[in-house]
Short mmCIF file of C-alpha atoms in Angstrom, two decimals:
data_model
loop_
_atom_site.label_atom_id
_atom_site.label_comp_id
_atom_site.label_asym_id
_atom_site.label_seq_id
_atom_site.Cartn_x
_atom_site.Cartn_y
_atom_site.Cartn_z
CA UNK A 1 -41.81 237.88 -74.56
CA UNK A 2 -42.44 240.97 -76.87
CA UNK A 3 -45.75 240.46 -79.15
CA UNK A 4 -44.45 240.98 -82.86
CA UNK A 5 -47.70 241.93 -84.79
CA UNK A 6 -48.78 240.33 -88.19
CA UNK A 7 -51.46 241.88 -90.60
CA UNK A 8 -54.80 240.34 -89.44
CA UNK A 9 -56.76 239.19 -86.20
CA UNK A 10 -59.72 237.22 -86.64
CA UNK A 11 -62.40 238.91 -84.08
CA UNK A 12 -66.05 237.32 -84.57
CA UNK A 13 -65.96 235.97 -87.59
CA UNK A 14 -63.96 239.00 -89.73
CA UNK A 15 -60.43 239.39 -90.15
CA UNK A 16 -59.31 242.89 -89.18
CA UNK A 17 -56.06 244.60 -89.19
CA UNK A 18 -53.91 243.86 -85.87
CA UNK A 19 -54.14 247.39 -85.03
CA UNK A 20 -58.00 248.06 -85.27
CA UNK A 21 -58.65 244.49 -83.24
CA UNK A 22 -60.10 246.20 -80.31
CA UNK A 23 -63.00 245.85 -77.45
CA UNK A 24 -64.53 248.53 -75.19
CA UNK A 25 -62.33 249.35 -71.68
CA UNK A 26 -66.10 248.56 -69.93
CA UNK A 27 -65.96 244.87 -71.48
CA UNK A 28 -67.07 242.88 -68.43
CA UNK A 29 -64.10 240.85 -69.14
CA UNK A 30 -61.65 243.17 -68.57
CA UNK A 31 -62.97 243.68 -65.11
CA UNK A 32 -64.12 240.50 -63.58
CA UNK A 33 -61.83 237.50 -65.61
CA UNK A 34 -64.34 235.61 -67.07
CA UNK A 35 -62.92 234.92 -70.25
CA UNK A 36 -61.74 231.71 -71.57
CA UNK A 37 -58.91 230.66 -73.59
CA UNK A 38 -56.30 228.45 -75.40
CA UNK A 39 -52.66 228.33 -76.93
CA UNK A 40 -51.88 226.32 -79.82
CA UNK A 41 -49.06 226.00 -82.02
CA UNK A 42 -48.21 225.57 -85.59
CA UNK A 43 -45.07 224.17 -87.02
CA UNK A 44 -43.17 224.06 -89.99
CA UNK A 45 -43.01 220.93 -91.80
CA UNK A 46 -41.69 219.80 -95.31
CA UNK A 47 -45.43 220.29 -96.55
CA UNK A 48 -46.13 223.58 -95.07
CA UNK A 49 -47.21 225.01 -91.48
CA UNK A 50 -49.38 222.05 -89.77
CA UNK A 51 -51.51 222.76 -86.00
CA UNK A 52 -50.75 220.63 -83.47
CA UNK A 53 -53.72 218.58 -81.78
CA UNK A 54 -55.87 221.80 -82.96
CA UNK A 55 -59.31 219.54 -82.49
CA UNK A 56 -58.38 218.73 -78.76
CA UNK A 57 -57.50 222.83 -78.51
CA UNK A 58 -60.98 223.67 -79.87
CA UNK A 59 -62.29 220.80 -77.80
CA UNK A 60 -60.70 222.32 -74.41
CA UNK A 61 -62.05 226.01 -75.37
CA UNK A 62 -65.49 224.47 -75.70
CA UNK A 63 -64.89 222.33 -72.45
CA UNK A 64 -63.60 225.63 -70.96
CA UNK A 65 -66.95 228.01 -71.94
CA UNK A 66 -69.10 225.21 -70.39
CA UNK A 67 -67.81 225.71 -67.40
CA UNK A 68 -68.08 229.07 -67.40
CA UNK A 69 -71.52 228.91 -68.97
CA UNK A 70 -70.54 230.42 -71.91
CA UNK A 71 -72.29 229.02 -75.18
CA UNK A 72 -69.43 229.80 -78.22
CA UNK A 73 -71.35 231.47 -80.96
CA UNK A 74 -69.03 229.04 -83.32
CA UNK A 75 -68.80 225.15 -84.05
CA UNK A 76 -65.48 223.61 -83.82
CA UNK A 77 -65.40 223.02 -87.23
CA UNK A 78 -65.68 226.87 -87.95
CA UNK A 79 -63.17 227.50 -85.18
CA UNK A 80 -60.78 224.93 -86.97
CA UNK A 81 -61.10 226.76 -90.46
CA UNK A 82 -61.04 229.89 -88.71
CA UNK A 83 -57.31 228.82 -87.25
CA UNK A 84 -56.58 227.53 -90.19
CA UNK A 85 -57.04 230.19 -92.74
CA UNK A 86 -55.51 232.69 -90.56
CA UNK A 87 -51.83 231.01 -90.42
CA UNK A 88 -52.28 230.78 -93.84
CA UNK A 89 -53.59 234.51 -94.65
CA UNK A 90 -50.54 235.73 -92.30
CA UNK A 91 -47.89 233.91 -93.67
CA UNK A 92 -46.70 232.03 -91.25
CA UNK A 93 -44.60 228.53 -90.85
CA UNK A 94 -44.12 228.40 -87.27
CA UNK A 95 -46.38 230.20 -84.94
CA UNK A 96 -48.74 230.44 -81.31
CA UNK A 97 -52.10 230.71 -81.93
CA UNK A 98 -54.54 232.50 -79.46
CA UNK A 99 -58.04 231.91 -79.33
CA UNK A 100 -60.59 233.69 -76.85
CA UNK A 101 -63.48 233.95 -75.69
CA UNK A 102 -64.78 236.61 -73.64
CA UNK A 103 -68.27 238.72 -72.68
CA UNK A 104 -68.88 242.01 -75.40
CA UNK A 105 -70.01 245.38 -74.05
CA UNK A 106 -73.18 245.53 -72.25
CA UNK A 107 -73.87 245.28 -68.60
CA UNK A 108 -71.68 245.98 -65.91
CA UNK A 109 -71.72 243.22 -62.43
CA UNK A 110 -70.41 240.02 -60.83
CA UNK A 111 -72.83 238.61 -62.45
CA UNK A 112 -72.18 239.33 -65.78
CA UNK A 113 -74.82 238.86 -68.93
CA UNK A 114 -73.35 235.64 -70.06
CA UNK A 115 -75.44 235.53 -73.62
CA UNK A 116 -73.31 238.20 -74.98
CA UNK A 117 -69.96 235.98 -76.03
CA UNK A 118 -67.32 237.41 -78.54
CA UNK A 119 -64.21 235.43 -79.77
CA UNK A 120 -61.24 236.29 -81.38
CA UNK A 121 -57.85 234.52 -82.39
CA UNK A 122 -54.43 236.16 -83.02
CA UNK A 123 -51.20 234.48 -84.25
CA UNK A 124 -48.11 235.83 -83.38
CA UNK A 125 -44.25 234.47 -84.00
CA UNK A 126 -43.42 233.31 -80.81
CA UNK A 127 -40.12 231.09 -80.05
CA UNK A 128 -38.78 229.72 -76.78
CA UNK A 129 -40.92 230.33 -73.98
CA UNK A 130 -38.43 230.10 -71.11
CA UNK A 131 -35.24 230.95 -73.19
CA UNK A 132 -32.94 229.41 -75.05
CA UNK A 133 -30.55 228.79 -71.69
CA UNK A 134 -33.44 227.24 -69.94
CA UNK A 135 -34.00 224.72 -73.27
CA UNK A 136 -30.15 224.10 -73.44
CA UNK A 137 -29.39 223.80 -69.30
CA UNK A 138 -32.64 222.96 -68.10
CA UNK A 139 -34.52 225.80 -65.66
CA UNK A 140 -34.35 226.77 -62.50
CA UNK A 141 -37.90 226.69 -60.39
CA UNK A 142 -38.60 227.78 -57.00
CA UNK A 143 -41.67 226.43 -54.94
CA UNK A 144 -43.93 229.51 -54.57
CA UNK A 145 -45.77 230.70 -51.85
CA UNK A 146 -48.67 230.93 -53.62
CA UNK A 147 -51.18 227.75 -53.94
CA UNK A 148 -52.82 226.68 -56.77
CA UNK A 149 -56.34 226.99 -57.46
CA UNK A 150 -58.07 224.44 -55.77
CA UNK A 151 -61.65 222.71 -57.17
CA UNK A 152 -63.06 224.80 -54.87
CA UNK A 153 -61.90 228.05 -56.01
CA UNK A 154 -61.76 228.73 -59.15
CA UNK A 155 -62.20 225.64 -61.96
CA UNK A 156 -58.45 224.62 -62.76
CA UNK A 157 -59.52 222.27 -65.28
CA UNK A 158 -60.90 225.10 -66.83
CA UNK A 159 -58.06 227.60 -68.86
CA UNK A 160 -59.52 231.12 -67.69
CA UNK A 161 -58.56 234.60 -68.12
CA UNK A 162 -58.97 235.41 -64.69
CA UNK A 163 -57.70 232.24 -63.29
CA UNK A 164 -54.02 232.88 -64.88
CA UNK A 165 -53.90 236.09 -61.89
CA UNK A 166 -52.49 232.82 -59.49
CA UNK A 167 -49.96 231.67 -62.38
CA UNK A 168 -49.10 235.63 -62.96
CA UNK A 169 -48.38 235.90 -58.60
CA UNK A 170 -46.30 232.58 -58.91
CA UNK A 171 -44.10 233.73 -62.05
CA UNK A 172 -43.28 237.19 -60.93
CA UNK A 173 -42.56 236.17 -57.87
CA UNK A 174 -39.81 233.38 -59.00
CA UNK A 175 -38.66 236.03 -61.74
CA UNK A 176 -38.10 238.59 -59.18
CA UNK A 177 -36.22 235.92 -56.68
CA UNK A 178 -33.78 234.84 -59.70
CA UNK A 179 -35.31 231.97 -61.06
CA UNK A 180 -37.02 230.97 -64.14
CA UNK A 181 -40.12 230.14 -63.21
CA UNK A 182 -42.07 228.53 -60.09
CA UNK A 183 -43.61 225.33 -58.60
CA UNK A 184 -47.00 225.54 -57.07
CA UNK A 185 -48.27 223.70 -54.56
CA UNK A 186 -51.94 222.32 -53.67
CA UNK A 187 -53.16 222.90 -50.50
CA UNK A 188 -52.23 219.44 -48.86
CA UNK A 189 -48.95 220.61 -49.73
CA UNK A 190 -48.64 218.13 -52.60
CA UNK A 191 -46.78 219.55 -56.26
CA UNK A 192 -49.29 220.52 -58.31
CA UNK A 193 -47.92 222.63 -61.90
CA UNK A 194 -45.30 225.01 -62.85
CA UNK A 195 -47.21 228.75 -63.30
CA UNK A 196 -48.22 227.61 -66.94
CA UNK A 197 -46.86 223.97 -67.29
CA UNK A 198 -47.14 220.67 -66.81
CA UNK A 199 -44.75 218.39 -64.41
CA UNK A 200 -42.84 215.28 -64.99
CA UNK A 201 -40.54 213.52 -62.37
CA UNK A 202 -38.51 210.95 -63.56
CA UNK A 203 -37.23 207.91 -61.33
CA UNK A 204 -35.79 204.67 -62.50
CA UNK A 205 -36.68 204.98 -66.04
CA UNK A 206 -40.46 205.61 -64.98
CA UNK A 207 -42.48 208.78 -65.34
CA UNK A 208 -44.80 210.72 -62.45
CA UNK A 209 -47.27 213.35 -62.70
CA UNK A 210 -49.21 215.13 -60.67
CA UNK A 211 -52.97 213.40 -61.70
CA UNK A 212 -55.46 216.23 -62.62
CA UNK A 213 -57.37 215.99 -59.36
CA UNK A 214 -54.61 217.88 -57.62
CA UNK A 215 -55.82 221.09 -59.29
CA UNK A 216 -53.49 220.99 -62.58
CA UNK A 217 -55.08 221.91 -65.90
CA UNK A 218 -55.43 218.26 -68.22
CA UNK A 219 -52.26 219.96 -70.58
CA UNK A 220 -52.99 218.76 -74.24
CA UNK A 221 -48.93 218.83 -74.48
CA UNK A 222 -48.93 216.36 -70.85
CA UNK A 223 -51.43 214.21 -72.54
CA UNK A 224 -49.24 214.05 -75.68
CA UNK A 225 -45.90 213.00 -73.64
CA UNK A 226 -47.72 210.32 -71.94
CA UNK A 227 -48.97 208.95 -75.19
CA UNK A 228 -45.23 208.89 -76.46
CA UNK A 229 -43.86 207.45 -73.47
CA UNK A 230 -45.87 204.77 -73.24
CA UNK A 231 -45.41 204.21 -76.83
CA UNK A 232 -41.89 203.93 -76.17
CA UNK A 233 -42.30 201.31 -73.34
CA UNK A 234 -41.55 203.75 -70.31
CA UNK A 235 -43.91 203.65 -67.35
CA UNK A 236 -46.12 206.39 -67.11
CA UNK A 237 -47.98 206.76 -63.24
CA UNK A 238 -50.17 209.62 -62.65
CA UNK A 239 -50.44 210.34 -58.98
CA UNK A 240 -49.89 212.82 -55.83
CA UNK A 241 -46.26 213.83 -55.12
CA UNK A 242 -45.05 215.12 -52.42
CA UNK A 243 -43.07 218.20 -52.78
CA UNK A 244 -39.92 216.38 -51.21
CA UNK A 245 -39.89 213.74 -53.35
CA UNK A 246 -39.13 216.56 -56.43
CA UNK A 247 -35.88 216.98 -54.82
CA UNK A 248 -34.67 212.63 -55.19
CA UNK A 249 -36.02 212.93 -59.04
CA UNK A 250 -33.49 211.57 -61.63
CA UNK A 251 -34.73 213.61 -64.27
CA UNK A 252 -37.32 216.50 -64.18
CA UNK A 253 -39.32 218.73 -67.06
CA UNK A 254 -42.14 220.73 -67.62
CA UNK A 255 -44.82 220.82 -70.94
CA UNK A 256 -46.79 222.57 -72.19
CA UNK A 257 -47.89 224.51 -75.51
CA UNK A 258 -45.54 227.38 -74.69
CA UNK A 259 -42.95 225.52 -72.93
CA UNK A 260 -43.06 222.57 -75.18
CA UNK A 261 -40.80 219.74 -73.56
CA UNK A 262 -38.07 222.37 -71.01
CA UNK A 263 -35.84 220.22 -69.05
CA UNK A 264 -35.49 221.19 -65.28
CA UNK A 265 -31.85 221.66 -63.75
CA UNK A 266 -32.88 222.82 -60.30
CA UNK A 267 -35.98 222.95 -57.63
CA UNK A 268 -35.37 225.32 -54.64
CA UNK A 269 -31.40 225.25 -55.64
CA UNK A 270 -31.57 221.52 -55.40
CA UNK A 271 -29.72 220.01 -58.43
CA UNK A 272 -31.89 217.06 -60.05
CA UNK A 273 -29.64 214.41 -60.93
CA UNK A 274 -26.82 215.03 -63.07
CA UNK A 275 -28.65 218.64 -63.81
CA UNK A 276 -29.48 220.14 -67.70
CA UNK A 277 -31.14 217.10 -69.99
CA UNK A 278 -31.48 213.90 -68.92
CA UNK A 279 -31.49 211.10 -70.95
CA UNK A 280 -35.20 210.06 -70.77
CA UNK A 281 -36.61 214.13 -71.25
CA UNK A 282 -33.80 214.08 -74.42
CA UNK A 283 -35.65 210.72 -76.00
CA UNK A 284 -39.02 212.50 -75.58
CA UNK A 285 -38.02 216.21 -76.14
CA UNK A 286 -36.73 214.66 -79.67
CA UNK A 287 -39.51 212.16 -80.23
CA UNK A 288 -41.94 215.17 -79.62
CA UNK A 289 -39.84 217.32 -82.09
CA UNK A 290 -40.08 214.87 -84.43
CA UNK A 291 -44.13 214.48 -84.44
CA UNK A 292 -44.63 218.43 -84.32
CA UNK A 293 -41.97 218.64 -87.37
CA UNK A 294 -44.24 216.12 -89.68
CA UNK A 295 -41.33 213.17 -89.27
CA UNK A 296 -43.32 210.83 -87.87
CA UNK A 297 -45.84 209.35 -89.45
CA UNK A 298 -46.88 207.65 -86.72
CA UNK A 299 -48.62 210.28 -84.85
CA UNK A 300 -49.49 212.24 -88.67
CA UNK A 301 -53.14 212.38 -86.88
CA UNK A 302 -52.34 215.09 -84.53
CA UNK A 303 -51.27 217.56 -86.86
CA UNK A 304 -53.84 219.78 -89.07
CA UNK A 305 -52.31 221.20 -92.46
CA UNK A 306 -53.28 224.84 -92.88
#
């Protein structure tokens, strides 16, 4: 989706014009992927734009540079105002938020001088992340040939720059075949994550997700459906799938910041059930559209009021 600029970035603790929010091409960054990141959303509400679960973002990002042994030069309080003020400064009611952090100019090798971390967020307008067909008919996947990363590899609980290259492989792969976007597999062959969303199978009236020992990153939007749907009274089992068992689901959809709640009509030009929005991803897709509008007060504590 085409970035639409707005007047300021927020780059180490300045805000500076979109078009002068720059690093050098020798960042070690750039070459080597060890950068970490998050996407967040705003929303407009009746009281203004609000930030959903922004804490648990900042949280993640933190969670994230730890890995990666990268000490953020910011608390998460500072990183909260720091969101917070630039929604406000740019205007916006509904927007993606992009915070990252990543190594500043200086030496050049695999193993890069990890003391030198920079951060920046941007905002940008950004609306449905697999279309507007895909949120009205549900999407069509494909099972890639590519794996996930595995424990082993690379971190998946960890949301890194350089990590995404296996997503990127997956979702221009399934774009160039046709489809909307793909379903990866773990090694044992079990489902794992679409290229940058969560899974849900329904069967019965029950949910199933992959748990986040297969290799899928803990989504802050996945944890947020299984609070609802448990809140609702609907069974909620996190556990391996097999990738047959995809194809007997009722009812299937992804989440995710981006994504939100996207139904899913197809999986390797199997139709799921009765195909476009089931019943039980309609209760939660509305539920969740609800919370992230501000008309539910019941979950008011996930969103932050810039």
């Amino acid at each position: 989706m085409p970035l639409t600029p707005t007047p300021f970035i927020w780059m180490d603790g300045e805000l500076v014009p979109w078009d002068d929010a720059k690093v050098h091409v020798l960042t070690p960054s750039l070459h080597y992927g060890w950068g970490v990141y998050e996407g967040i959303r705003a929303y407009a509400t009746d009281s203004g734009p609000a930030v959903f679960r922004l804490r648990e973002h900042i949280a993640r990002l933190r969670d994230s540079a730890r890995v990666y042994l990268m000490e953020l030069p910011w608390t998460d309080e500072e990183l909260v105002s720091a969101v917070l003020e630039l929604v406000r400064i740019n205007g916006h009611e509904s927007c993606y938020i992009r915070p990252i952090a990543y190594l500043g100019y200086g030496e050049m090798g695999v193993a890069p001088q990890l003391d030198a971390v920079k951060m920046s967020i941007a905002v940008w307008p950004w609306g449905s992340y697999l279309g507007d067909k895909a949120e009205a008919e549900g999407c069509r996947l494909i099972v890639s040939n590519w794996q996930r990363n595995s424990h082993q590899t690379v971190p998946p609980l960890a949301k890194a720059t350089g990590a995404y290259v296996n997503s990127a492989l997956a979702k221009v792969g399934a774009l160039r075949a046709g489809y909307d976007d793909a379903l990866m597999l773990t090694a044992t062959g079990h489902v794992a994550e679409a290229s940058a969303a969560n899974l849900f199978l329904v069967r019965d009236g029950a949910l199933v997700t992959p748990p986040v020992s297969d290799g899928v990153l803990p989504g802050i939007t996945r944890d947020s459906v299984i609070t609802m749907a448990r809140d609702l009274g609907l069974q909620v089992t996190e556990r391996s799938i097999p990738r047959s068992e995809v194809y007997i689901a009722d009812e299937a959809f992804l989440t995710g910041t981006a994504a939100e709640i996207v139904p899913v009509a197809s999986v390797d030009e199997r139709p799921l059930g009765a195909g476009g929005v089931g019943p039980v991803t309609k209760q939660l897709r509305d539920l969740f559209r609800d919370v992230v509008g501000g008309r539910h007060d019941g979950y008011a504590r996930w969103l932050e009021r810039a």
